[in-house]
Amino acid sequence: MRRLGALEFTVIGDRIRQRSEAYLCDHGLRLDYAGQLNHYDLVVTTSDLIIQDTLRNKPVILVQEGMTDPEDVRFGLVKALRLPRWLAGTATVGLSNAYQYLCVASPGYRHLFINKGCNPSKVVVTGLPNFDHVSSYCQNDFPYRDYVLVATSNARETYKPDDRRVFLKWAYEKAKGRPMIFKLHPNENIARARKEIQAIAPDALVFSEGNTDYMIANCEALVTQYSSCIFVGLALGKECYSYFNMDYLRQLIPIQNGGVSGQIIAEYCIRALERQAHPVTQRTNPQKLRLDKAREGYDANQPG
């Protein structure tokens, strides 16, 4: 189905895969397509929508990538009829249960994943490396300031309902005459998006590339549809608007721990490896999880 182009509405489509592989090549990183070159002792992944054969029977650490898709009718059908998880997009992240730990952004997200059906003993609050130190984005070289930033989505490209004209008018109203900058989603039809924006907000600047986090740090207000970048705006105390309920989003804001989420996730990787090596015995001297910079916002020693 992927080769036929039928999966472009999911994160396993060719477009996203090609962009990921280009990133690896541009940065000189080693690439083992399909994991056929080596035997791996541990797998760290941000998606369990498909568990490849080469990953089965290996310890897996699943790390939340960002905001998950809304739980729409497809989510209910996938759970009720046991259909392939990717049919419901990222709403079904975590439901494979094929991992030792699911590392999530905040206590609110832990509650969300458990309510979806994830095993509570496996869902741990670690924070996420791309959301755990948003104040650092305030030091940047983006040349514009004091504008309303509008971050669009790729809903149409992933076959979700999206009345773009209604959204653009809504964003224009929220701007209240302030300068506007649009940051397009990388999967969007850029030419079409630019034309639509020009019709509603002809004076707005439109960027298809660039560091979105820096743009958020310099903005006065942030308007989104369904984008994880709303968490950066909320954590920075920006004026924020989203298609999601804002009170709901505030419960999910990723913990801010000064950028040590990677260290905390690494500790869970060590735990998974030791459990694999010694499945019966317990660690006699476990490394302390509660790092000094990450004490607030979660209890690292609670089960799950």
XYZ file of N, CA, C and O in Angstrom, residues 41-152:
448
model
N 20.386 -4.480 20.415
C 20.002 -4.841 21.778
C 18.849 -4.011 22.308
O 18.160 -4.424 23.236
N 18.643 -2.825 21.728
C 17.610 -1.925 22.229
C 17.086 -1.080 21.073
O 17.858 -0.658 20.212
N 15.786 -0.841 21.069
C 15.164 -0.001 20.043
C 14.493 1.182 20.734
O 13.718 0.995 21.678
N 14.808 2.395 20.285
C 14.131 3.592 20.752
C 13.379 4.177 19.560
O 13.983 4.452 18.520
N 12.079 4.345 19.681
C 11.260 4.774 18.556
C 10.205 5.766 19.004
O 9.877 5.834 20.197
N 9.687 6.547 18.062
C 8.603 7.480 18.375
C 7.280 7.024 17.783
O 6.308 7.781 17.809
N 7.227 5.820 17.237
C 5.969 5.336 16.666
C 5.866 3.826 16.803
O 6.808 3.096 16.495
N 4.716 3.386 17.274
C 4.442 1.944 17.312
C 3.201 1.613 16.488
O 2.539 0.606 16.725
N 2.884 2.475 15.508
C 1.724 2.203 14.665
C 1.916 0.907 13.891
O 0.957 0.209 13.560
N 3.174 0.597 13.583
C 3.541 -0.709 13.033
C 4.748 -1.201 13.822
O 5.689 -0.450 14.048
N 4.694 -2.454 14.257
C 5.853 -3.076 14.897
C 6.481 -4.015 13.871
O 5.954 -5.086 13.579
N 7.598 -3.604 13.288
C 8.241 -4.395 12.251
C 8.739 -5.719 12.806
O 9.057 -5.848 13.988
N 8.832 -6.710 11.937
C 9.274 -8.045 12.369
C 10.644 -7.989 13.027
O 10.919 -8.731 13.976
N 11.530 -7.113 12.523
C 12.881 -7.036 13.081
C 12.899 -6.456 14.493
O 13.910 -6.543 15.186
N 11.777 -5.840 14.926
C 11.726 -5.255 16.269
C 11.099 -6.193 17.297
O 11.200 -5.958 18.496
N 10.451 -7.214 16.816
C 9.753 -8.106 17.738
C 10.766 -8.867 18.605
O 11.846 -9.217 18.158
N 10.369 -9.094 19.849
C 11.203 -9.805 20.822
C 12.467 -9.023 21.192
O 13.443 -9.607 21.662
N 12.462 -7.720 20.960
C 13.554 -6.867 21.412
C 12.995 -5.838 22.404
O 11.828 -5.453 22.299
N 13.801 -5.385 23.360
C 13.310 -4.330 24.249
C 13.125 -3.029 23.480
O 14.017 -2.584 22.753
N 11.948 -2.429 23.612
C 11.608 -1.213 22.887
C 11.257 -0.108 23.886
O 10.503 -0.339 24.832
N 11.810 1.074 23.668
C 11.421 2.273 24.412
C 10.655 3.162 23.437
O 11.200 3.582 22.408
N 9.408 3.439 23.732
C 8.587 4.293 22.879
C 8.554 5.691 23.491
O 8.205 5.847 24.664
N 8.938 6.699 22.710
C 8.971 8.080 23.179
C 7.893 8.869 22.440
O 7.856 8.873 21.208
N 7.020 9.508 23.183
C 5.981 10.339 22.576
C 6.625 11.378 21.671
O 7.552 12.077 22.062
N 6.110 11.484 20.441
C 6.711 12.400 19.468
C 6.167 13.818 19.617
O 6.880 14.787 19.421
N 4.899 13.934 19.908
C 4.278 15.248 20.036
C 2.798 15.070 20.307
O 2.362 14.067 20.875
N 2.002 16.038 19.874
C 0.560 15.957 20.067
C -0.009 14.820 19.234
O 0.356 14.641 18.070
N -0.911 14.040 19.828
C -1.527 12.940 19.093
C -2.808 13.407 18.413
O -3.434 14.385 18.827
N -3.198 12.693 17.350
C -4.418 13.039 16.621
C -5.647 12.895 17.518
O -5.651 12.080 18.455
N -6.694 13.645 17.243
C -7.942 13.492 18.008
C -8.509 12.080 17.864
O -8.323 11.418 16.832
N -9.188 11.634 18.889
C -9.777 10.284 18.871
C -11.135 10.349 18.188
O -12.174 10.471 18.837
N -11.123 10.252 16.871
C -12.356 10.347 16.095
C -12.958 8.968 15.861
O -12.584 7.991 16.516
N -13.879 8.859 14.905
C -14.567 7.603 14.654
C -13.593 6.518 14.221
O -13.792 5.327 14.522
N -12.509 6.906 13.536
C -11.534 5.906 13.109
C -10.855 5.240 14.302
O -10.585 4.035 14.285
N -10.600 6.035 15.337
C -9.983 5.485 16.545
C -10.893 4.434 17.172
O -10.445 3.343 17.554
N -12.193 4.752 17.263
C -13.139 3.796 17.829
C -13.226 2.517 17.015
O -13.291 1.415 17.576
N -13.213 2.644 15.701
C -13.291 1.463 14.832
C -12.038 0.597 14.955
O -12.123 -0.633 14.987
N -10.880 1.248 15.009
C -9.629 0.501 15.130
C -9.605 -0.305 16.427
O -9.221 -1.487 16.445
N -10.048 0.313 17.521
C -10.048 -0.401 18.799
C -11.109 -1.500 18.831
O -10.846 -2.618 19.286
N -12.301 -1.190 18.338
C -13.407 -2.147 18.420
C -13.212 -3.340 17.489
O -13.504 -4.479 17.859
N -12.696 -3.084 16.287
C -12.578 -4.137 15.275
C -11.159 -4.661 15.121
O -10.904 -5.518 14.270
N -10.242 -4.136 15.936
C -8.834 -4.544 15.880
C -8.258 -4.358 14.482
O -7.568 -5.224 13.940
N -8.540 -3.214 13.901
C -8.005 -2.876 12.589
C -6.568 -2.381 12.749
O -6.122 -2.085 13.863
N -5.805 -2.282 11.661
C -4.438 -1.756 11.752
C -4.427 -0.382 12.408
O -5.222 0.498 12.070
N -3.510 -0.188 13.346
C -3.490 1.047 14.133
C -3.255 2.285 13.281
O -3.772 3.362 13.582
N -2.483 2.158 12.212
C -2.149 3.337 11.412
C -3.376 3.948 10.739
O -3.336 5.102 10.318
N -4.470 3.207 10.659
C -5.678 3.755 10.040
C -6.221 4.955 10.823
O -6.890 5.812 10.263
N -5.941 4.998 12.118
C -6.420 6.093 12.964
C -5.343 7.124 13.233
O -5.505 7.989 14.097
N -4.229 7.059 12.495
C -3.157 8.026 12.690
C -2.510 7.898 14.058
O -2.527 6.829 14.685
N -1.980 8.997 14.551
C -1.241 8.945 15.816
C -2.155 8.859 17.037
O -1.659 8.792 18.166
N -3.471 8.836 16.836
C -4.382 8.656 17.971
C -4.143 7.326 18.666
O -4.441 7.171 19.852
N -3.600 6.346 17.938
C -3.416 5.003 18.505
C -1.998 4.751 19.001
O -1.664 3.610 19.336
N -1.161 5.774 19.056
C 0.191 5.592 19.585
C 0.117 5.009 20.999
O -0.658 5.470 21.840
N 0.895 3.983 21.248
C 0.944 3.349 22.554
C 0.109 2.104 22.696
O 0.288 1.329 23.637
N -0.812 1.869 21.763
C -1.739 0.760 21.921
C -1.155 -0.591 21.515
O -1.802 -1.616 21.690
N 0.058 -0.611 20.979
C 0.672 -1.897 20.617
C 1.059 -2.704 21.849
O 1.092 -3.934 21.816
N 1.388 -2.019 22.934
C 1.877 -2.644 24.167
C 3.182 -3.405 23.934
O 3.598 -4.211 24.761
N 3.851 -3.138 22.802
C 5.060 -3.887 22.435
C 6.315 -3.128 22.862
O 7.303 -3.071 22.131
N 6.302 -2.562 24.053
C 7.429 -1.771 24.529
C 7.563 -1.965 26.031
O 6.614 -2.365 26.719
N 8.769 -1.682 26.535
C 8.993 -1.737 27.976
C 8.463 -0.477 28.661
O 7.882 -0.550 29.740
N 8.704 0.670 28.028
C 8.254 1.937 28.598
C 7.753 2.850 27.490
O 8.300 2.861 26.377
N 6.726 3.625 27.810
C 6.266 4.719 26.962
C 6.584 6.011 27.703
O 6.009 6.297 28.754
N 7.535 6.784 27.169
C 7.986 8.017 27.803
C 7.135 9.175 27.308
O 7.094 9.443 26.090
N 6.462 9.875 28.212
C 5.499 10.901 27.802
C 5.878 12.267 28.368
O 6.732 12.389 29.240
N 5.176 13.283 27.861
C 5.558 14.675 28.092
C 5.205 15.211 29.464
O 5.900 16.080 29.992
N 4.123 14.715 30.059
C 3.605 15.357 31.273
C 2.665 14.405 32.008
O 2.209 13.397 31.444
N 2.340 14.713 33.268
C 1.336 13.913 33.978
C -0.002 13.900 33.252
O -0.707 12.883 33.247
N -0.368 15.020 32.619
C -1.618 15.060 31.867
C -1.623 14.077 30.720
O -2.633 13.407 30.456
N -0.495 13.967 30.019
C -0.408 13.013 28.917
C -0.380 11.574 29.427
O -0.889 10.667 28.776
N 0.219 11.368 30.591
C 0.192 10.012 31.155
C -1.253 9.571 31.371
O -1.648 8.447 31.022
N -2.055 10.464 31.917
C -3.468 10.178 32.148
C -4.176 9.911 30.817
O -4.991 8.986 30.713
N -3.850 10.702 29.790
C -4.479 10.540 28.477
C -4.165 9.178 27.884
O -5.060 8.476 27.388
N -2.891 8.772 27.911
C -2.502 7.492 27.317
C -3.107 6.314 28.077
O -3.487 5.305 27.475
N -3.201 6.433 29.381
C -3.817 5.354 30.161
C -5.294 5.237 29.809
O -5.827 4.128 29.670
N -5.962 6.369 29.643
C -7.377 6.346 29.261
C -7.590 5.754 27.877
O -8.652 5.181 27.589
N -6.596 5.879 26.998
C -6.697 5.269 25.674
C -6.651 3.747 25.749
O -7.149 3.050 24.858
N -6.028 3.228 26.807
C -5.912 1.781 26.954
C -4.496 1.296 27.165
O -4.246 0.083 27.163
N -3.526 2.214 27.376
C -2.140 1.808 27.606
C -1.968 1.270 29.023
O -2.668 1.680 29.951
N -1.012 0.364 29.184
C -0.715 -0.252 30.472
C -0.118 0.800 31.413
O 0.963 1.330 31.141
N -0.787 1.115 32.536
C -0.287 2.169 33.439
C 1.124 1.923 33.941
O 1.871 2.874 34.182
N 1.520 0.657 34.105
C 2.850 0.355 34.631
C 3.956 0.671 33.637
O 5.131 0.713 34.002
N 3.583 0.898 32.367
C 4.590 1.173 31.347
C 4.672 2.647 30.958
O 5.606 3.047 30.271
N 3.704 3.448 31.364
C 3.660 4.850 30.948
C 4.380 5.697 31.996
O 3.930 5.790 33.141
N 5.502 6.310 31.602
C 6.328 7.062 32.549
C 6.484 8.508 32.074
O 6.622 8.777 30.886
N 6.446 9.428 33.004
C 6.593 10.851 32.687
C 8.077 11.203 32.725
O 8.703 11.173 33.781
N 8.625 11.531 31.569
C 10.044 11.877 31.472
C 10.258 13.289 30.952
O 11.345 13.850 31.093
N 9.218 13.875 30.335
C 9.428 15.071 29.541
C 9.935 14.667 28.166
O 10.357 13.523 27.956
N 9.888 15.584 27.220
C 10.335 15.305 25.852
C 11.463 16.262 25.481
O 11.366 17.467 25.703
N 12.538 15.739 24.886
C 13.690 16.589 24.574
C 13.370 17.799 23.699
O 14.040 18.824 23.806
N 12.363 17.709 22.836
C 12.065 18.850 21.968
C 11.067 19.826 22.582
O 10.695 20.808 21.931
N 10.632 19.586 23.825
C 9.654 20.488 24.454
C 10.006 20.835 25.902
O 9.218 21.489 26.571
N 11.149 20.401 26.418
C 11.386 20.486 27.865
C 12.204 21.700 28.306
O 12.486 21.862 29.488
N 12.591 22.568 27.359
C 13.394 23.740 27.730
C 13.080 24.870 26.752
O 13.960 25.422 26.099
N 11.795 25.247 26.690
C 11.364 26.182 25.650
C 11.903 27.598 25.871
O 11.993 28.379 24.918
N 12.286 27.927 27.091
C 12.819 29.272 27.328
C 14.110 29.501 26.541
O 14.465 30.651 26.243
N 14.804 28.422 26.164
C 16.046 28.566 25.400
C 15.788 29.114 24.003
O 16.697 29.650 23.353
N 14.552 28.983 23.512
C 14.239 29.459 22.164
C 14.203 30.986 22.088
O 14.198 31.541 20.985
N 14.162 31.637 23.234
C 14.083 33.095 23.230
C 15.389 33.737 22.742
O 15.398 34.902 22.338
N 16.481 32.995 22.778
C 17.743 33.479 22.221
C 17.845 32.958 20.797
O 18.208 31.807 20.571
N 17.498 33.792 19.825
C 17.451 33.322 18.439
C 17.780 34.450 17.477
O 17.886 35.618 17.876
N 17.924 34.086 16.209
C 18.279 35.067 15.185
C 17.142 35.342 14.206
O 17.370 35.886 13.129
N 15.899 34.972 14.579
C 14.774 35.274 13.702
C 14.546 36.785 13.744
O 14.392 37.363 14.830
N 14.501 37.453 12.594
C 14.560 38.916 12.577
C 13.266 39.648 12.918
O 13.300 40.871 13.120
N 12.132 38.952 13.020
C 10.849 39.630 13.232
C 10.382 39.441 14.678
O 10.676 38.432 15.326
N 9.604 40.411 15.165
C 9.071 40.340 16.530
C 7.688 40.985 16.582
O 7.311 41.766 15.702
N 6.935 40.624 17.630
C 5.650 41.269 17.935
C 4.643 41.136 16.801
O 4.083 42.118 16.316
N 4.395 39.921 16.402
C 3.450 39.609 15.334
C 2.553 38.472 15.807
O 2.794 37.862 16.872
N 1.537 38.179 15.029
C 0.708 37.002 15.284
C 1.187 35.896 14.349
O 1.181 36.063 13.128
N 1.621 34.793 14.935
C 2.103 33.655 14.148
C 0.965 32.669 13.937
O 0.295 32.268 14.894
N 0.744 32.272 12.706
C -0.287 31.293 12.366
C 0.413 30.035 11.852
O 1.072 30.081 10.805
N 0.290 28.938 12.583
C 0.900 27.668 12.189
C -0.186 26.767 11.611
O -1.116 26.370 12.306
N -0.075 26.471 10.332
C -1.097 25.671 9.658
C -0.816 24.179 9.837
O 0.224 23.785 10.376
